[in-house]
Short mmCIF file of C-alpha atoms and ligand atoms in Angstrom, two decimals:
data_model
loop_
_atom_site.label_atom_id
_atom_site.label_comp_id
_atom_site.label_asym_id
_atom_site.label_seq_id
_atom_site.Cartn_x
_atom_site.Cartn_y
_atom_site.Cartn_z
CA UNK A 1 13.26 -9.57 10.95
CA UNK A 2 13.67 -6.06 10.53
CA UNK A 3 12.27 -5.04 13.82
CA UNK A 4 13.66 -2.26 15.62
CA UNK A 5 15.15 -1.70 19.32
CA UNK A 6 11.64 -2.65 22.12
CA UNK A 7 12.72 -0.16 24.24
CA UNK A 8 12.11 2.50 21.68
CA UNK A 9 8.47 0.78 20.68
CA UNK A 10 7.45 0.63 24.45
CA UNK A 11 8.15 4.52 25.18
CA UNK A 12 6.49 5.39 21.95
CA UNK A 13 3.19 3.04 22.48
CA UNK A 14 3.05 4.14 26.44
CA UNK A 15 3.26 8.37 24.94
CA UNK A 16 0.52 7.38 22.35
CA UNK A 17 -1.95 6.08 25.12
CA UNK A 18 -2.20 7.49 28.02
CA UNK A 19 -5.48 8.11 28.78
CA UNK A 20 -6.82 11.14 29.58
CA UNK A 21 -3.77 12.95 26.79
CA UNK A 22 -5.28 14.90 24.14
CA UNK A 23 -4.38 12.60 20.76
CA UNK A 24 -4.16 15.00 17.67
CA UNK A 25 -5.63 14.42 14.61
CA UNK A 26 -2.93 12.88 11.89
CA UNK A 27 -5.01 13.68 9.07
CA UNK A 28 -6.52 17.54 9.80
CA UNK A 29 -4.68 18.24 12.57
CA UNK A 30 -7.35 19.13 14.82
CA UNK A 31 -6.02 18.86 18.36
CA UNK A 32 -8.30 16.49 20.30
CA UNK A 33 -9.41 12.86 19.16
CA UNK A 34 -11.84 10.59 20.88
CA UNK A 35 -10.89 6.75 22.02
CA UNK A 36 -13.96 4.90 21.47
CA UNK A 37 -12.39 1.17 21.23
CA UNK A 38 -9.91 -0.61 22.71
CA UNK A 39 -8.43 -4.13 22.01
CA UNK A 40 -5.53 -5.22 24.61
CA UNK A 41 -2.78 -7.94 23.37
CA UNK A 42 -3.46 -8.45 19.83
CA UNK A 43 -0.46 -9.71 17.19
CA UNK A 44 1.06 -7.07 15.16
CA UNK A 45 1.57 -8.40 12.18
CA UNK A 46 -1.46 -10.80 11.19
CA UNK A 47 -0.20 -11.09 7.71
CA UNK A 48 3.19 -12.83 8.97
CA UNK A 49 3.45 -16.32 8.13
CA UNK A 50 4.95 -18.25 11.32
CA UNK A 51 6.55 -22.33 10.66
CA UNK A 52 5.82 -23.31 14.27
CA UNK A 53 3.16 -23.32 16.85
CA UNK A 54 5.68 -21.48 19.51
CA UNK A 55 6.77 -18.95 16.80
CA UNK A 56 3.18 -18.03 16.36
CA UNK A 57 2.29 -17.74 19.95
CA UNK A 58 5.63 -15.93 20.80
CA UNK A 59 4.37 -13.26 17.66
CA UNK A 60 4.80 -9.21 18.50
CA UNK A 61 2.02 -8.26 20.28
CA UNK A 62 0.53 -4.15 20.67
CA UNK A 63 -3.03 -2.59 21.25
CA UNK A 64 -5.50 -1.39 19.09
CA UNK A 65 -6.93 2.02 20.72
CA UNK A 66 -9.39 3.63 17.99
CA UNK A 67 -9.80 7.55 18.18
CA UNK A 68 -12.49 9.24 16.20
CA UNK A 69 -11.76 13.20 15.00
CA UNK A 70 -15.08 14.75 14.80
CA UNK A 71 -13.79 17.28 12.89
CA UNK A 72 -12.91 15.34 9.83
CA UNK A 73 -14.33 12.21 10.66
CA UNK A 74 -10.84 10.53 10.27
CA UNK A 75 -10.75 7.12 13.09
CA UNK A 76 -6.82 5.83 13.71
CA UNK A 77 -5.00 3.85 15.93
CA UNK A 78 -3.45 6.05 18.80
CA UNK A 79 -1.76 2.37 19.88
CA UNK A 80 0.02 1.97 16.33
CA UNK A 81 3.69 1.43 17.01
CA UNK A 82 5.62 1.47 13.39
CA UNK A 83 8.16 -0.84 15.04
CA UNK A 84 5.92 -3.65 15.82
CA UNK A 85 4.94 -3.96 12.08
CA UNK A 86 7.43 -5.83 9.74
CA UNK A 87 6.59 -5.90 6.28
CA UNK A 88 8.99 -8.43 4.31
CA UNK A 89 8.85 -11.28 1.97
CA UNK A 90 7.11 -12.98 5.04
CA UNK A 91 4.23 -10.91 4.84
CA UNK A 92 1.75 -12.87 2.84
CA UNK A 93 -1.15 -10.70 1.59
CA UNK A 94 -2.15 -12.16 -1.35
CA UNK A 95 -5.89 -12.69 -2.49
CA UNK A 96 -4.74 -13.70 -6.02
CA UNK A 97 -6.16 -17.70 -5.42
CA UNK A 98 -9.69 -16.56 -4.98
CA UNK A 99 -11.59 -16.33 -8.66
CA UNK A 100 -13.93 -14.10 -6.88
CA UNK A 101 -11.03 -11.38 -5.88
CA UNK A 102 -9.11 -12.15 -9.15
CA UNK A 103 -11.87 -11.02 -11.49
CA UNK A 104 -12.79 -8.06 -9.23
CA UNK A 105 -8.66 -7.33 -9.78
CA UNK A 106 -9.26 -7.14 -13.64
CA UNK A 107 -12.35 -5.78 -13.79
CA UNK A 108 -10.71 -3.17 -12.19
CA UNK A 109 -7.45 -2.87 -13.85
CA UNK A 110 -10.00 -2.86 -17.12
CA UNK A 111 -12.12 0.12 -15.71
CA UNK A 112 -9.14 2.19 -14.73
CA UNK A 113 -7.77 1.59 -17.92
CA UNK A 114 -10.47 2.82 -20.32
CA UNK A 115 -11.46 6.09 -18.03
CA UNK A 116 -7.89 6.86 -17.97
CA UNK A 117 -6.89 6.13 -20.94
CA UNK A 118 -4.33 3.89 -20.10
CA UNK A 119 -2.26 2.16 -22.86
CA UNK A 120 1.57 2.04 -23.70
CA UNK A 121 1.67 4.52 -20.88
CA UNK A 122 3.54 4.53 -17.71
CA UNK A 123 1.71 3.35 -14.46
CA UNK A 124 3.16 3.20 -10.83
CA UNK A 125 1.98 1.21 -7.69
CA UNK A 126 2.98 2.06 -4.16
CA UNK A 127 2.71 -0.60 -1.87
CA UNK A 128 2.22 -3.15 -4.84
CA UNK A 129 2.24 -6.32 -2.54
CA UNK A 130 3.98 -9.33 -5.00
CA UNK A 131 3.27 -6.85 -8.03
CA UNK A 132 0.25 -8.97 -9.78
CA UNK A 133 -2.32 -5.11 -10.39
CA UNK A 134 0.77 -4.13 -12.06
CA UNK A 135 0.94 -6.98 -14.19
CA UNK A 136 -2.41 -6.82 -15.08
CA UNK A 137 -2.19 -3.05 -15.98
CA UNK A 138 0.70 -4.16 -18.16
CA UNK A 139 -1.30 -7.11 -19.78
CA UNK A 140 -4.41 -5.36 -20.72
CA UNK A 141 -3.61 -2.13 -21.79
CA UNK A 142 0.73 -2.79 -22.91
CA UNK A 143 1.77 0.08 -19.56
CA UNK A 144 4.95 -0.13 -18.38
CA UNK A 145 5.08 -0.36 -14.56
CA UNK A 146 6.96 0.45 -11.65
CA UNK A 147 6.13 -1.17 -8.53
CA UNK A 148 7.11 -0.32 -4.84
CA UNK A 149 7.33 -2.19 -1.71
CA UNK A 150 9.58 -3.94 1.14
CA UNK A 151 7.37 -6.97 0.76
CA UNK A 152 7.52 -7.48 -3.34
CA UNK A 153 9.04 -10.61 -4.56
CA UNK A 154 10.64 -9.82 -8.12
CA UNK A 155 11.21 -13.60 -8.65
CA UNK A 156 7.33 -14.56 -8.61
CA UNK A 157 7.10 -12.62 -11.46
CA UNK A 158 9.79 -14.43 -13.77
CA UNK A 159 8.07 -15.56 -16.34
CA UNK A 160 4.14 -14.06 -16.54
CA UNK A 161 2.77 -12.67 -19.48
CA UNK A 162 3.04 -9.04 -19.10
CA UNK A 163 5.88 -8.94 -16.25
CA UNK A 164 8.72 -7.66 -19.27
CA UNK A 165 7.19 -4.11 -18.83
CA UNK A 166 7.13 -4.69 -14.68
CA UNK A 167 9.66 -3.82 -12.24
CA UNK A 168 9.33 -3.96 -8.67
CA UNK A 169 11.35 -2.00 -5.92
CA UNK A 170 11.79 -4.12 -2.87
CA UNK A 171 11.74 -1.37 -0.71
CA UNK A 172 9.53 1.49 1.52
CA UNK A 173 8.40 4.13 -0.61
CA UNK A 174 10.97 7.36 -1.19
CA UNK A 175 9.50 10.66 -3.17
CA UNK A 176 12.66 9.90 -5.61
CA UNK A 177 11.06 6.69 -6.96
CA UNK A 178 8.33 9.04 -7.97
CA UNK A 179 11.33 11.26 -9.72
CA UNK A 180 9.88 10.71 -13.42
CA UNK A 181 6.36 11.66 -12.74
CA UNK A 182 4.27 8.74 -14.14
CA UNK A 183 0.83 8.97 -16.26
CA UNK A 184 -0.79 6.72 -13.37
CA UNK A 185 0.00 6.55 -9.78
CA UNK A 186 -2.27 3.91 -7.79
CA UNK A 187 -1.66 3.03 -4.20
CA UNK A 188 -4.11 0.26 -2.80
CA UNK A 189 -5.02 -1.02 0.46
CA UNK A 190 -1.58 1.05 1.76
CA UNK A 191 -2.88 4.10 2.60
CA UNK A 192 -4.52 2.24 5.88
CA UNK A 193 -0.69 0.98 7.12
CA UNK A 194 0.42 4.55 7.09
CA UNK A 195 -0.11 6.70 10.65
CA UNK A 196 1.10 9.72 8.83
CA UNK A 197 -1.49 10.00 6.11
CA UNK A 198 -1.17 13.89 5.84
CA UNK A 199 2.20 13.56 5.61
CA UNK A 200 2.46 10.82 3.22
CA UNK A 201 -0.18 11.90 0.67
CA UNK A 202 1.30 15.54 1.06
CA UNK A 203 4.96 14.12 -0.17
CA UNK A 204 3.01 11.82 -3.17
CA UNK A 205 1.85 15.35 -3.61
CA UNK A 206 5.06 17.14 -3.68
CA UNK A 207 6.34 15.33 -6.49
CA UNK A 208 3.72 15.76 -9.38
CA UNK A 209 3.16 18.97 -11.24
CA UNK A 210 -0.50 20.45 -12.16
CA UNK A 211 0.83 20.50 -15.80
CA UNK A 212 1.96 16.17 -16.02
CA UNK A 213 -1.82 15.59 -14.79
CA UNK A 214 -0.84 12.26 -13.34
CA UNK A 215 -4.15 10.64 -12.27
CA UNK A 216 -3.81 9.03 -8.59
CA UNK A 217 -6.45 5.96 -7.53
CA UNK A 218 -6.14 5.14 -3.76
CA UNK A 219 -8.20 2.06 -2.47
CA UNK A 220 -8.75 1.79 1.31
CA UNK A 221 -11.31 -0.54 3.41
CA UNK A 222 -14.38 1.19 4.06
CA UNK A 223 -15.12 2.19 7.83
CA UNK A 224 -18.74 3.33 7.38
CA UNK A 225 -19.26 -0.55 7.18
CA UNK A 226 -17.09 -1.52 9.89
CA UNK A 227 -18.94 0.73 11.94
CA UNK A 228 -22.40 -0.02 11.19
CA UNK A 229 -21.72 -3.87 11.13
CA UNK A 230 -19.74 -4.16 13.93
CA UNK A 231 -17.25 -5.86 11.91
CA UNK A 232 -14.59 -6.39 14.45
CA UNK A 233 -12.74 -8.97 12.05
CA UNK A 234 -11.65 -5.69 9.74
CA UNK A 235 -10.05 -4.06 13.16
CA UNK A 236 -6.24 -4.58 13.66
CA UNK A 237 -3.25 -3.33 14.44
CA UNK A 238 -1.85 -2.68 11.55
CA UNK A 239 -4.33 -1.24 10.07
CA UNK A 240 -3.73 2.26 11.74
CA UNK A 241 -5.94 4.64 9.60
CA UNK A 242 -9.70 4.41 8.87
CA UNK A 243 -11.70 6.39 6.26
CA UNK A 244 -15.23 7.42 5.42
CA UNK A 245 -16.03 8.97 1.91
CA UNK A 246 -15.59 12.37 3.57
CA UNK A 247 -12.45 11.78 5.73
CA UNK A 248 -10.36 10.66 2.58
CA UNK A 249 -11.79 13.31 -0.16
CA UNK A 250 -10.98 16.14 3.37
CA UNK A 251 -7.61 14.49 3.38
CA UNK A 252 -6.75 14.66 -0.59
CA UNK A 253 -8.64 18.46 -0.79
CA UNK A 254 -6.26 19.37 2.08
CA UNK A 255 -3.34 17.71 0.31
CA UNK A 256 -4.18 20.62 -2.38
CA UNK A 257 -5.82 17.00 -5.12
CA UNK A 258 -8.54 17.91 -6.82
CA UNK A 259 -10.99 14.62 -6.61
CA UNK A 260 -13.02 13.81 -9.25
CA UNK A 261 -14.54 10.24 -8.21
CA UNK A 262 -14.99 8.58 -5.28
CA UNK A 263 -16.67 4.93 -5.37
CA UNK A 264 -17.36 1.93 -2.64
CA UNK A 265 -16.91 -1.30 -4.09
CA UNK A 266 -16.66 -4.92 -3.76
CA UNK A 267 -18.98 -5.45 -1.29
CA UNK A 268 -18.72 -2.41 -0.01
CA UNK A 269 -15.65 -3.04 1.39
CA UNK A 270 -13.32 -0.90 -0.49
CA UNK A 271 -13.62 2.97 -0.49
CA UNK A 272 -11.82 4.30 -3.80
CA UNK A 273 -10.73 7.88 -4.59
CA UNK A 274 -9.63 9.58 -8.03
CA UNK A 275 -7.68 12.73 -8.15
CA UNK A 276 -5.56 15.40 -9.53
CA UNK A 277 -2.81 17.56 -8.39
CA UNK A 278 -4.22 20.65 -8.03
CA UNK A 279 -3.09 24.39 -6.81
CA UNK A 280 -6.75 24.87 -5.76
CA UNK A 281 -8.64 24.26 -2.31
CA UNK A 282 -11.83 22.79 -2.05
CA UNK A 283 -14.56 23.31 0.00
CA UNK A 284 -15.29 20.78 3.00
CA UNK A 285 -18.82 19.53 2.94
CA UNK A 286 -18.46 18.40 6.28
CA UNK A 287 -21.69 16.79 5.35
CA UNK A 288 -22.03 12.62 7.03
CA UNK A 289 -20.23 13.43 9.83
CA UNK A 290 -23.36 13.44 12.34
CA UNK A 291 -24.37 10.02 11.30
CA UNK A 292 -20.41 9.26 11.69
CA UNK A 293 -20.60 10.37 14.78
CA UNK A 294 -23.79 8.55 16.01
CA UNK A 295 -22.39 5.17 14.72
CA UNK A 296 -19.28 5.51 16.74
CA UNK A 297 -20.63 6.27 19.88
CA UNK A 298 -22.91 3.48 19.83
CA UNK A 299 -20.47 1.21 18.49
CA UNK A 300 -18.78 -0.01 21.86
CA UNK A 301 -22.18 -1.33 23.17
CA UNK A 302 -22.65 -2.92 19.69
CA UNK A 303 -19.75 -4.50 18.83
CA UNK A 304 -19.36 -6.11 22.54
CA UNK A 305 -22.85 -7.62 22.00
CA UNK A 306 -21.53 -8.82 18.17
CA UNK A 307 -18.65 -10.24 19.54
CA UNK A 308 -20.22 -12.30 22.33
CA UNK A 309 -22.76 -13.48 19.57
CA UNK A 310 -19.72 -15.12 17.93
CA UNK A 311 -17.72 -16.43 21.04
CA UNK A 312 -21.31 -18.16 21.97
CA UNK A 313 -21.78 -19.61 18.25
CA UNK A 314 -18.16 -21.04 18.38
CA UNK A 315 -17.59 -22.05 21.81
CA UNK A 316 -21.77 -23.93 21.76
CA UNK A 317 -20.33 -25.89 18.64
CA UNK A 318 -17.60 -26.93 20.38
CA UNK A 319 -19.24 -27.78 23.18
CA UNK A 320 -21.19 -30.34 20.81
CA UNK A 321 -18.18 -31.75 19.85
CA UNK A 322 -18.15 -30.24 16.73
CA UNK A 323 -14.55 -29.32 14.82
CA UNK A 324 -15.08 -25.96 14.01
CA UNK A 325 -13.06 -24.58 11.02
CA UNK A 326 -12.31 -21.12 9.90
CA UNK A 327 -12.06 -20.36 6.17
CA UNK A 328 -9.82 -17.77 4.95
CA UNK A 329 -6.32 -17.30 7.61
CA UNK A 330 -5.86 -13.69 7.13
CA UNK A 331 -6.10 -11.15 9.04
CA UNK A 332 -9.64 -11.26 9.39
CA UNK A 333 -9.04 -14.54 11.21
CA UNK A 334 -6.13 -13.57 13.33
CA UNK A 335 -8.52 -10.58 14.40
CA UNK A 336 -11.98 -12.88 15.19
CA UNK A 337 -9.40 -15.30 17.02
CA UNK A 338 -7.64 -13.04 19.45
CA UNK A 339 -10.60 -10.45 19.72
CA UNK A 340 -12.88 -13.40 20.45
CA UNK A 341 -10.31 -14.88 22.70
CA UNK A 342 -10.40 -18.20 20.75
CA UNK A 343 -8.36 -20.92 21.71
CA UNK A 344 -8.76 -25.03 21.63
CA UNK A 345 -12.58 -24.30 20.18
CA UNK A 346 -11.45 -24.33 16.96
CA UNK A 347 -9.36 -26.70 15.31
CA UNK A 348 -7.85 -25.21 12.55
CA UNK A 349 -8.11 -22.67 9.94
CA UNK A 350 -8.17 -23.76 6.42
CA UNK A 351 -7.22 -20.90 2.96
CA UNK A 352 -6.76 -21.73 -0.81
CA UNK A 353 -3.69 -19.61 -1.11
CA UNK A 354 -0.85 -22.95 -0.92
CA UNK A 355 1.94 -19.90 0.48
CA UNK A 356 -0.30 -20.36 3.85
CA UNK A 357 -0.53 -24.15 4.32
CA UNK A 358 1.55 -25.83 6.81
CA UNK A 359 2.12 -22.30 8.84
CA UNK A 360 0.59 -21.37 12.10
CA UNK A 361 -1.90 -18.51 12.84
CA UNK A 362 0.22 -15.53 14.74
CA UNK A 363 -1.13 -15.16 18.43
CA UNK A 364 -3.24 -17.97 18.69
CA UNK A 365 -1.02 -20.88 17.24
CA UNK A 366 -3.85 -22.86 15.43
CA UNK A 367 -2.74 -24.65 11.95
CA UNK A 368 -3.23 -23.41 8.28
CA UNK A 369 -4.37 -26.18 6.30
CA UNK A 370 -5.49 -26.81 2.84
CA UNK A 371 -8.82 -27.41 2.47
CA UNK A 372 -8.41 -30.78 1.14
CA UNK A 373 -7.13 -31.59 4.60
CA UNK A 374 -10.75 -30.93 5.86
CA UNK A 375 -12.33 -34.21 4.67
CA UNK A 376 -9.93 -36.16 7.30
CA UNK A 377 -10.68 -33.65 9.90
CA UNK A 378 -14.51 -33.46 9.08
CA UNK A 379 -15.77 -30.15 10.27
CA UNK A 380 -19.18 -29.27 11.82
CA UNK A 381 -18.87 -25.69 11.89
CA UNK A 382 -16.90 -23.70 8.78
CA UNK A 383 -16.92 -19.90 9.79
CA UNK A 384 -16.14 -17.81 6.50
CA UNK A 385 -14.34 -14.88 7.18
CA UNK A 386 -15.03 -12.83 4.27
CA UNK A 387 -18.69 -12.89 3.45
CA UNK A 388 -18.01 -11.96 -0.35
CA UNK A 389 -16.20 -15.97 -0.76
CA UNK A 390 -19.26 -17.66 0.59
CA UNK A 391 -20.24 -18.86 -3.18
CA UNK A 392 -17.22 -19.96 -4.23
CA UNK A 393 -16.63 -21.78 -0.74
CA UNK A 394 -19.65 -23.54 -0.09
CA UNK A 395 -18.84 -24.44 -4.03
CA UNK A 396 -15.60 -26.14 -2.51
CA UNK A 397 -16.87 -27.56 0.56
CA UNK A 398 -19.54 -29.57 -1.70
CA UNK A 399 -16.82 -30.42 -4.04
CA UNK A 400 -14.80 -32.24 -1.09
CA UNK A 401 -17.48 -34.08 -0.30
CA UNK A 402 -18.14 -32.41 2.92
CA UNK A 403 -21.19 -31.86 4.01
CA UNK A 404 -21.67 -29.28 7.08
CA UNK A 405 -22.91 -26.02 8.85
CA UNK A 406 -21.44 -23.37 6.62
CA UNK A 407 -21.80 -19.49 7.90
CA UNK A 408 -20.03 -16.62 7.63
CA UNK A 409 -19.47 -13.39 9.15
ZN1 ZN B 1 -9.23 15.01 11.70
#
């Protein structure tokens, strides 16, 4: 565990919220932020994979407090404390089992590849989880790759088609592994675990020249949705940084990148930027950031009236006798468990990725299993986490023989 001395954590998280403080802005700087939503209690690392019940329920535990800038339309979490947040070879992030997410991951890789123009040359990945973009980069248009991040597991690679050209840093990012500027930088679903996003996309900055023209892709979740769907499920705690379209193109314009594409995908879960180093400023357009602003002030009467939807739905099925199962243990689940306050009402949560079965969910306790598992245990409720699997699951669930009240969120 590389977790660092409590004390510390405790002063920092008590500075960060106390209410009534002004709370800057860590992307524009403006001085004020509003809190808009707060979540008391909730694990700190949801991604963490725990080999006992009391292990789970003993798991870190912070606050989620949401801020809103108006004047870039940035939202973060005041509550984030770095030293809560471990991210090792226990941090299990994977969506590389799903067929759904793995040909959305070459589609992808194929996309970048041809607008780019992206073969034999170099690529980099910051944050590149267990390294398998950077593989397929590597496989489908013969890039070599560098990978960084304190989670990546060299040894899973041993072996893959493609992995020769790979090699992954176990460690946090430095601006020295950026030293020999590459053709392709991408950093994906990172840049919402960082609290210092100015910061960090000014150093990314800092270390390519106008002349290399090194294209950099970022990926983040998308907030509009969040917002407008009251997905509570996508809100945790470390996830400290939430863009909009205009909050992350403000962010890269003020980093002095010059953004040629933005895109929401998948869903429209994913919010994707392309960009340049550039000496020049753009304009702000400052354009969505009424409707930004509308959506997050109604959102606490919204969201408490989704959530109680979903604590009903659960706790009547339970009440029927029903074993109600949740598909997918990630940290969508972690976050409908503990935000819902879920406890005996469901039974277990099942996921396709084998890394997850036999571990426990962190704050709540409640088993991973695989879903084979679920004909003994014969559900009557499946809750799907991640609305974008519900073919492929229901697919499975009929395949097992199992015949029940599928939904999802
Ligand atoms: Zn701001």
């Amino acid at each position: 565990m590389n977790l660092v001395d409590p004390a510390l954590s405790a002063r920092t998280q008590d500075a960060l919220t106390r209410e009534g403080t002004p709370v800057a802005c860590p992307s524009c700087a403006a001085a004020q932020t509003q809190l808009f939503y707060k979540v008391e209690n909730v694990p700190t690392n949801s991604c963490i994979l725990f080999a006992t019940r009391e292990e789970a329920l003993g798991c870190l535990r912070g606050e989620v407090a949401l801020h809103f800038c108006s004047d870039c339309g940035f939202i973060f979490n005041a509550s984030f404390d770095q030293f809560l947040t471990e991210y090792s070879g226990r941090y299990e992030e994977t969506q590389g089992f799903s067929p759904t997410f793995s040909r959305f991951h070459r589609n992808l890789a194929a996309e970048l590849i041809e607008r780019h123009g992206l073969r034999g040359r170099e690529v980099m990945e910051i944050g590149c989880g267990k390294g398998e973009f950077l593989v397929l980069l590597s496989q489908l248009g013969e890039n070599t790759g560098v990978g960084v991040d304190p989670g990546a597991l060299p040894e899973r690679l041993e072996g893959v088609e493609g992995a020769e050209r790979v090699t992954l840093i176990p460690e946090y990012f430095r601006p020295d592994h950026c030293a020999s500027e590459p053709d392709f930088l991408c950093c994906k679903m990172t840049l919402e675990h960082i609290p210092d996003t100015a910061s960090f996309i000014s150093t990314i900055r800092a270390g390519l020249t106008e002349d290399k023209g090194t294209v950099v892709f970022f990926q983040v979740p998308e907030t509009y949705r969040i917002l407008e769907h009251c997905a509570f499920e996508d809100i945790y705690h470390e996830h400290c940084s939430y863009f909009t379209e205009t909050s992350l193109r403000r962010l890269f314009e003020d980093c002095d990148f010059a953004v040629s594409r933005t895109a929401i995908e998948y869903d429209d879960q994913y919010l994707t930027i392309e960009a340049t180093a550039s000496g020049k400023q753009e304009g702000d357009d400052g354009s969505s950031l009424a409707d930004l602003a509308q959506l997050v002030a109604s959102f606490p009467e919204r969201v408490a009236a989704h959530k109680a939807h979903w604590r009903d739905r659960v706790k009547a099925a339970a009440a029927e006798g029903k074993s109600v199962v949740l598909w997918g243990s990630g940290s969508k689940a972690v976050s409908f468990l503990t935000s819902l306050d879920l406890d005996e009402e469901v039974t277990c949560v099942t996921d396709i990725n084998p890394n997850r079965h036999g571990h426990f969910m962190p704050g709540t306790g409640h088993p991973i299993v695989a879903p084979e598992e679920l004909a003994e245990i014969k559900p009557g409720l499946i809750v799907i986490m991640n609305r974008i699997y519900k073919d492929e699951i229901e697919d499975y669930v009929s395949s097992l023989g199992i015949s029940c009240e599928v939904t999802f969120l």
